[in-house]
mmCIF file of C-alpha atoms in Angstrom:
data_model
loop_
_atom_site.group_PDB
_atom_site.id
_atom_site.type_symbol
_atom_site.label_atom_id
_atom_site.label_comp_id
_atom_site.label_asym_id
_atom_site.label_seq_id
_atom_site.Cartn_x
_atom_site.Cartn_y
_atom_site.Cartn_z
ATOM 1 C CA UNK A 1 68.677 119.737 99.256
ATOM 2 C CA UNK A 2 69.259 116.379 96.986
ATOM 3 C CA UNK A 3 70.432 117.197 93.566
ATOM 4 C CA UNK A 4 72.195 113.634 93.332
ATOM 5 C CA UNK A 5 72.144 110.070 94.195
ATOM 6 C CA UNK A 6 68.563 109.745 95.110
ATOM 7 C CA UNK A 7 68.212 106.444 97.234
ATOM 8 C CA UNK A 8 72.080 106.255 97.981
ATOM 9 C CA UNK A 9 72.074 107.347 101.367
ATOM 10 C CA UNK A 10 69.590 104.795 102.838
ATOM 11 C CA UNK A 11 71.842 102.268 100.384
ATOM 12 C CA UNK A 12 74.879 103.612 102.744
ATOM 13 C CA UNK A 13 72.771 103.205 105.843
ATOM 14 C CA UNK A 14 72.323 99.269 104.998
ATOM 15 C CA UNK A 15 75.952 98.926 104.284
ATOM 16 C CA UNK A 16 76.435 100.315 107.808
ATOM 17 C CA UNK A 17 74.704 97.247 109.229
ATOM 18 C CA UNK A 18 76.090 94.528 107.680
ATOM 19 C CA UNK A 19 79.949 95.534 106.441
ATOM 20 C CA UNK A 20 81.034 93.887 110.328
ATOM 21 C CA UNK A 21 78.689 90.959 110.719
ATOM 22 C CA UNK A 22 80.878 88.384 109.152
ATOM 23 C CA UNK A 23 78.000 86.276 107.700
ATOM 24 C CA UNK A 24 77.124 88.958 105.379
ATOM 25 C CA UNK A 25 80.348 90.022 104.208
ATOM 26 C CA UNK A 26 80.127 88.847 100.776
ATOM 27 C CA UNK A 27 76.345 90.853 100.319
ATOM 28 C CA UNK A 28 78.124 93.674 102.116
ATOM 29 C CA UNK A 29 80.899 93.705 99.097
ATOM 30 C CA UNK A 30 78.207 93.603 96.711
ATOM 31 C CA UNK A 31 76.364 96.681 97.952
ATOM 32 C CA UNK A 32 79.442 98.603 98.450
ATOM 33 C CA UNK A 33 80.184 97.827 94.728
ATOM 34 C CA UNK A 34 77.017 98.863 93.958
ATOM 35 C CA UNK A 35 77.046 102.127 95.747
ATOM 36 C CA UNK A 36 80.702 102.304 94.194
ATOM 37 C CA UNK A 37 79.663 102.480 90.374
ATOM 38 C CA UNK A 38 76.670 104.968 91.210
ATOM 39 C CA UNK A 39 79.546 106.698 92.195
ATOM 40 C CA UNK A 40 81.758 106.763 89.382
ATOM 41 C CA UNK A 41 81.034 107.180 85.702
ATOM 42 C CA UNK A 42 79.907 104.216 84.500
ATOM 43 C CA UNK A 43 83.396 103.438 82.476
ATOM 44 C CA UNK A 44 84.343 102.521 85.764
ATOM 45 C CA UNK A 45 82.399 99.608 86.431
ATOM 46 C CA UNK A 46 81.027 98.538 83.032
ATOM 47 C CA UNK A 47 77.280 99.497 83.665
ATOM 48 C CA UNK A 48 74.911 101.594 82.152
ATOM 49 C CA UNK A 49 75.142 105.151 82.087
ATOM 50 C CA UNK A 50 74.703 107.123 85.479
ATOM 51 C CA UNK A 51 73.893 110.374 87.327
ATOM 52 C CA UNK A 52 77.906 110.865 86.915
ATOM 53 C CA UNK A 53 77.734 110.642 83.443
ATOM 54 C CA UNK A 54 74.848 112.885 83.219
ATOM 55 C CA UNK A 55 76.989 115.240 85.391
ATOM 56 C CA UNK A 56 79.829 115.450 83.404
ATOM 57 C CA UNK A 57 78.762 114.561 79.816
ATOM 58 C CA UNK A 58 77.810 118.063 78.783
ATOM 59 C CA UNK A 59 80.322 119.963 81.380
ATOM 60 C CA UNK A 60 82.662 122.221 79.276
ATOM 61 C CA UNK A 61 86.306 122.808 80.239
ATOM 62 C CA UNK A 62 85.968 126.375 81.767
ATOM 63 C CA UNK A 63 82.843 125.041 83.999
ATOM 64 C CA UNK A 64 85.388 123.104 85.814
ATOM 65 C CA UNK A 65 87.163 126.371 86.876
ATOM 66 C CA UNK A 66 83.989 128.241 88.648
ATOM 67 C CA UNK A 67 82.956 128.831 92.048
ATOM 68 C CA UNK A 68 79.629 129.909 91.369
ATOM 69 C CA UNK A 69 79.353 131.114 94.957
ATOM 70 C CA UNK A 70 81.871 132.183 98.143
ATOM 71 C CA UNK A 71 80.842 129.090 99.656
ATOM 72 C CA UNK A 72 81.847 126.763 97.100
ATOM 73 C CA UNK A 73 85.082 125.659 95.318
ATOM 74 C CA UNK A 74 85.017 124.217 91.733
ATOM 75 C CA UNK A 75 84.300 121.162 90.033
ATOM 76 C CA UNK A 76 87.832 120.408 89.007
ATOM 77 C CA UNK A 77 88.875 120.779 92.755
ATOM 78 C CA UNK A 78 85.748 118.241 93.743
ATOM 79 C CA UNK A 79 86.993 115.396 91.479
ATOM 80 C CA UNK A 80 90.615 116.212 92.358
ATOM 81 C CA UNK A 81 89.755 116.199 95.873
ATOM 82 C CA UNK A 82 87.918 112.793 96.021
ATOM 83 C CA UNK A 83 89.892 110.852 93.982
ATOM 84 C CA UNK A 84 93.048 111.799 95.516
ATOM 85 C CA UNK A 85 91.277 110.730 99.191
ATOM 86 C CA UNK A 86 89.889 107.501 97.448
ATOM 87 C CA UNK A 87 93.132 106.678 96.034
ATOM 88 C CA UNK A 88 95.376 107.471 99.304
ATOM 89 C CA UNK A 89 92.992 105.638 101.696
ATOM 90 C CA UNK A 90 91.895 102.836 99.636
ATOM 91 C CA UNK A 91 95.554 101.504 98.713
ATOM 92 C CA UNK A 92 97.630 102.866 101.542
ATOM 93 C CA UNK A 93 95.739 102.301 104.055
ATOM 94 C CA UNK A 94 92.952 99.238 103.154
ATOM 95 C CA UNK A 95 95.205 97.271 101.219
ATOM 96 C CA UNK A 96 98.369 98.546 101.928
ATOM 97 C CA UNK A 97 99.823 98.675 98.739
ATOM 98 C CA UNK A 98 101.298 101.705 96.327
ATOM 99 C CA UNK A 99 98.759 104.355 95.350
ATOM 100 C CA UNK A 100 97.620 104.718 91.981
ATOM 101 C CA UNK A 101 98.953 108.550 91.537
ATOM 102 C CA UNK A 102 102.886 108.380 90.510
ATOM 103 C CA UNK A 103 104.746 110.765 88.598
ATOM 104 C CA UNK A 104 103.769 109.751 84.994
ATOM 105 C CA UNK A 105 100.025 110.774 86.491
ATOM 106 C CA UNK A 106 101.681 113.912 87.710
ATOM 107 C CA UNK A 107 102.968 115.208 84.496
ATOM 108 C CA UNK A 108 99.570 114.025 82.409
ATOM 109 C CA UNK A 109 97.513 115.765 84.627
ATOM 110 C CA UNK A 110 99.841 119.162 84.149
ATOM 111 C CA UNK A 111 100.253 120.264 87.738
ATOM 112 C CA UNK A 112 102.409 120.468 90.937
ATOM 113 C CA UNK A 113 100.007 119.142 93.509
ATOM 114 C CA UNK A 114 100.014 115.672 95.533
ATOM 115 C CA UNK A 115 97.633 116.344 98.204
ATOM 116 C CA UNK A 116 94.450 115.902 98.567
ATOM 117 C CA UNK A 117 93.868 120.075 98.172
ATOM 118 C CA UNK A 118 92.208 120.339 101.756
ATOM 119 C CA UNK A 119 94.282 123.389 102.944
ATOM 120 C CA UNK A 120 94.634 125.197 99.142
ATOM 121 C CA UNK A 121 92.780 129.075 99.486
ATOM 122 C CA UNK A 122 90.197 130.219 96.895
ATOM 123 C CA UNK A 123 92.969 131.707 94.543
ATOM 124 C CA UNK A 124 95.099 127.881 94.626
ATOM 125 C CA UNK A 125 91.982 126.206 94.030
ATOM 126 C CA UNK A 126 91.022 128.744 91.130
ATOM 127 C CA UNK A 127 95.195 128.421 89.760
ATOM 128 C CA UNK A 128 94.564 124.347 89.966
ATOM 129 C CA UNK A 129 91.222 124.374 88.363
ATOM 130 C CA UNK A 130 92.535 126.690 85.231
ATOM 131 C CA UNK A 131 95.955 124.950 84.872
ATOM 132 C CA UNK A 132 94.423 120.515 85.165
ATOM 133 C CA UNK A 133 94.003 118.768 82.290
ATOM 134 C CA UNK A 134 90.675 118.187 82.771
ATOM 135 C CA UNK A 135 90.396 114.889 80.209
ATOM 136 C CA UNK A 136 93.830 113.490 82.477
ATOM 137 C CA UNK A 137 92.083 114.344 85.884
ATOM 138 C CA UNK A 138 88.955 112.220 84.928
ATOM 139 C CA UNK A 139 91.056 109.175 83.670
ATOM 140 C CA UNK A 140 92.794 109.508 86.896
ATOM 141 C CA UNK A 141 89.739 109.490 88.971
ATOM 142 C CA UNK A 142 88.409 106.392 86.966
ATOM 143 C CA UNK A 143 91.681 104.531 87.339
ATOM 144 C CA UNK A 144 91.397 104.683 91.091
ATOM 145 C CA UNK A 145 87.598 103.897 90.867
ATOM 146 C CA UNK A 146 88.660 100.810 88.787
ATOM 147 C CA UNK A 147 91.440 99.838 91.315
ATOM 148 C CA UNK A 148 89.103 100.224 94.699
ATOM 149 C CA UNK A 149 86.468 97.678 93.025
ATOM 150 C CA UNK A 150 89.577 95.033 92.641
ATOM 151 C CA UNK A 151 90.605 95.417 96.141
ATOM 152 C CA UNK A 152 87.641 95.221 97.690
ATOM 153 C CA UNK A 153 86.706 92.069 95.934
ATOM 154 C CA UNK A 154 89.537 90.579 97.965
ATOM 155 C CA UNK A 155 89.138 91.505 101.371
ATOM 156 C CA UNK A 156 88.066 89.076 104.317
ATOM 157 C CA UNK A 157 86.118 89.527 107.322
ATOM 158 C CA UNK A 158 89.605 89.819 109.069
ATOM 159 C CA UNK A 159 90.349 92.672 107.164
ATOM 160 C CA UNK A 160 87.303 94.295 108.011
ATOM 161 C CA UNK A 161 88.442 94.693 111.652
ATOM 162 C CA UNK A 162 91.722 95.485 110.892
ATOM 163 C CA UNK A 163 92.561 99.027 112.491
ATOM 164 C CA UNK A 164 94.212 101.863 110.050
ATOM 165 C CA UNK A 165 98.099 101.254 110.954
ATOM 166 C CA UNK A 166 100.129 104.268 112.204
ATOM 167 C CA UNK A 167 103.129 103.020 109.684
ATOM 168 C CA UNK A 168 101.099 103.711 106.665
ATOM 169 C CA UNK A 169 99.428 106.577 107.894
ATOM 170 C CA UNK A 170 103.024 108.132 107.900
ATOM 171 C CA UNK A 171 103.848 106.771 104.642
ATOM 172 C CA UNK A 172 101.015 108.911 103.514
ATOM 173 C CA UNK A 173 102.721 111.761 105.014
ATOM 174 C CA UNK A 174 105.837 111.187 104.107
ATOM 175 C CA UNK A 175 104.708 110.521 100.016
ATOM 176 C CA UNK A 176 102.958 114.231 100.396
ATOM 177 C CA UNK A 177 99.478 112.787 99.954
ATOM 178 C CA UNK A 178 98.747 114.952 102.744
ATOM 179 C CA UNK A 179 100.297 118.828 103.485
ATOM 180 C CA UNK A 180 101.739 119.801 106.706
ATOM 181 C CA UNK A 181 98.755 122.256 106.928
ATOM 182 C CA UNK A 182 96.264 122.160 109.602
ATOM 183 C CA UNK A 183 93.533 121.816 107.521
ATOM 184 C CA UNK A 184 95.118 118.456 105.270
ATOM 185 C CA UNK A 185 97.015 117.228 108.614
ATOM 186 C CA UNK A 186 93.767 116.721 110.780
ATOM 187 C CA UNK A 187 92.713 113.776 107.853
ATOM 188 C CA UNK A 188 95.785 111.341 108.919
ATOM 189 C CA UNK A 189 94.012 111.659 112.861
ATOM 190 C CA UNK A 190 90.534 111.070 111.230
ATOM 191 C CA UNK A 191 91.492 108.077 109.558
ATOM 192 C CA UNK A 192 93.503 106.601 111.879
ATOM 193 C CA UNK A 193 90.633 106.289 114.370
ATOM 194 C CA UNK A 194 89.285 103.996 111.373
ATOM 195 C CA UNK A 195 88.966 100.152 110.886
ATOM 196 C CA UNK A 196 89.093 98.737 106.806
ATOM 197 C CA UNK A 197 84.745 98.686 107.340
ATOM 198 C CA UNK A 198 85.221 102.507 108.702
ATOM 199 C CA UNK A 199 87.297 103.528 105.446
ATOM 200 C CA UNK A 200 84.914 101.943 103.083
ATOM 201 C CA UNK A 201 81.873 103.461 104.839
ATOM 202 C CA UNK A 202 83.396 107.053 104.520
ATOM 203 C CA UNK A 203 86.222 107.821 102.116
ATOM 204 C CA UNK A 204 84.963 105.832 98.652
ATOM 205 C CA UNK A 205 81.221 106.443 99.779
ATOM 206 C CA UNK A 206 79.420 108.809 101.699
ATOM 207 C CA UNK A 207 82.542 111.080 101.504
ATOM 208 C CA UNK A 208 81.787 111.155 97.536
ATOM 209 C CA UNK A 209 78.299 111.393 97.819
ATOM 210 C CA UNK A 210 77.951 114.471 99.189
ATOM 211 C CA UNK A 211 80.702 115.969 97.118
ATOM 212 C CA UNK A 212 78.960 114.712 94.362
ATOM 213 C CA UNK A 213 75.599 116.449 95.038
ATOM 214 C CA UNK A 214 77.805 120.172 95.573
ATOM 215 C CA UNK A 215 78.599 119.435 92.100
ATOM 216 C CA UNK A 216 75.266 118.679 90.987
ATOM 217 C CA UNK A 217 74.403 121.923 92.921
ATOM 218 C CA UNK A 218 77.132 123.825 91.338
ATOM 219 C CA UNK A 219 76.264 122.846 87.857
ATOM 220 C CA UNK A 220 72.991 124.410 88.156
ATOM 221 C CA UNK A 221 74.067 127.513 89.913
ATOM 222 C CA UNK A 222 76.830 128.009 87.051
ATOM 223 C CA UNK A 223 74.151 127.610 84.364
ATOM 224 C CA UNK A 224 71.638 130.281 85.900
ATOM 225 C CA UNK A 225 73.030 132.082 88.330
ATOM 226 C CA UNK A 226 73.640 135.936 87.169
ATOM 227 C CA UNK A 227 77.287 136.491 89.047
ATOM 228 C CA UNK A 228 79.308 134.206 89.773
ATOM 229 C CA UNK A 229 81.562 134.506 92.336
ATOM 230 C CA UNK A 230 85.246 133.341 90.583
ATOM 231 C CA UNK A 231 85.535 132.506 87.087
#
């Protein structure tokens, strides 16, 4: 069921058509950024307020920390989760540059993790979601929002094509952005099947998307379910 980003999939769909036909690269650009900043709260990208917003403007601290059901994980984990993938694939491996996430983020954000939480168990995710600063998580998240939309303004059609390189996919490894887990170690194969076009079309998109709409989902469960599952 749809409980966010109404529209944004068949947006996604027309991105998937033109992102590698060179004579649409620039409108290709332009509707990622657009999909982008429906996205991300609207800080982000300097437009008016969003379904984002709306999801997290009236979200207190201890809804972060719920799973309102055995199936789900929390909020906090969510934006953790995405903006840790956005930020490892979009610089390391799109632009090939330094990720946004360095130790002064560490110690604002209050915890030990690097990864992108893919392999943590129900009682991690819970310990993560209870111990974040929640304020320093979403100014993390919006930082790498803000840096994605720079980078992407750059790119060339030659970029495009370029194929995920196996050097940065170990300096992921090797900077901990990924856990020597099954579950976080299967990502570095999954991307590096991946051209740039391939990256933008999953990690800083669809990839958020439907994250996005769990939380939606989540929000309401939290807010009217009777039990909860972990809280």
């Amino acid at each position: 069921m749809k409980y966010f980003g109404e529209g944004l999939s068949e947006q996604h769909k027309k991105l998937q058509h033109m992102i590698r036909k060179e004579q649409e690269l620039e409108a290709a650009k332009e509707l990622f950024l657009s999909l982008h900043a429906a996205l991300h709260a609207s800080a982000v990208s300097e437009m008016p307020c969003n379904e984002v917003d709306a999801l997290l403007q009236d979200l207190q601290e201890y809804e972060y920390a719920i799973m309102p059901t055995r199936e789900a994980e929390t909020i906090a984990w969510v934006i953790w989760h995405i903006a840790r993938i956005e930020d490892l694939t979009m610089n390391m491996l799109v632009a090939r540059q330094e990720q946004v996430w360095n130790p002064d983020w560490k110690q604002r954000l209050q915890i030990r993790l690097d990864d992108t939480g893919n392999a943590l168990t129900d009682d991690e995710i819970m310990d993560f979601s209870k111990t974040v600063c929640i304020p320093e998580l979403l100014a993390y998240r919006n930082a790498v929002g803000r840096r994605s939309r720079q980078l992407v303004q750059e790119l060339t059609f030659a970029d495009m094509k370029r194929h995920v390189s196996q050097q940065d996919l170990a300096r992921i490894r090797l900077c901990g952005g990924v856990s020597e887990h099954p579950d976080s170690l299967w990502l570095l194969e999954f991307w590096g099947k991946k051209d740039v076009a391939g990256i933008l079309l999953m990690p800083p998109t669809r990839h958020i998307l439907l994250h996005l709409n769990d939380c939606c989902r989540w929000k309401l469960e939290i807010r009217n379910r009777k039990h909860l599952y972990r809280s």
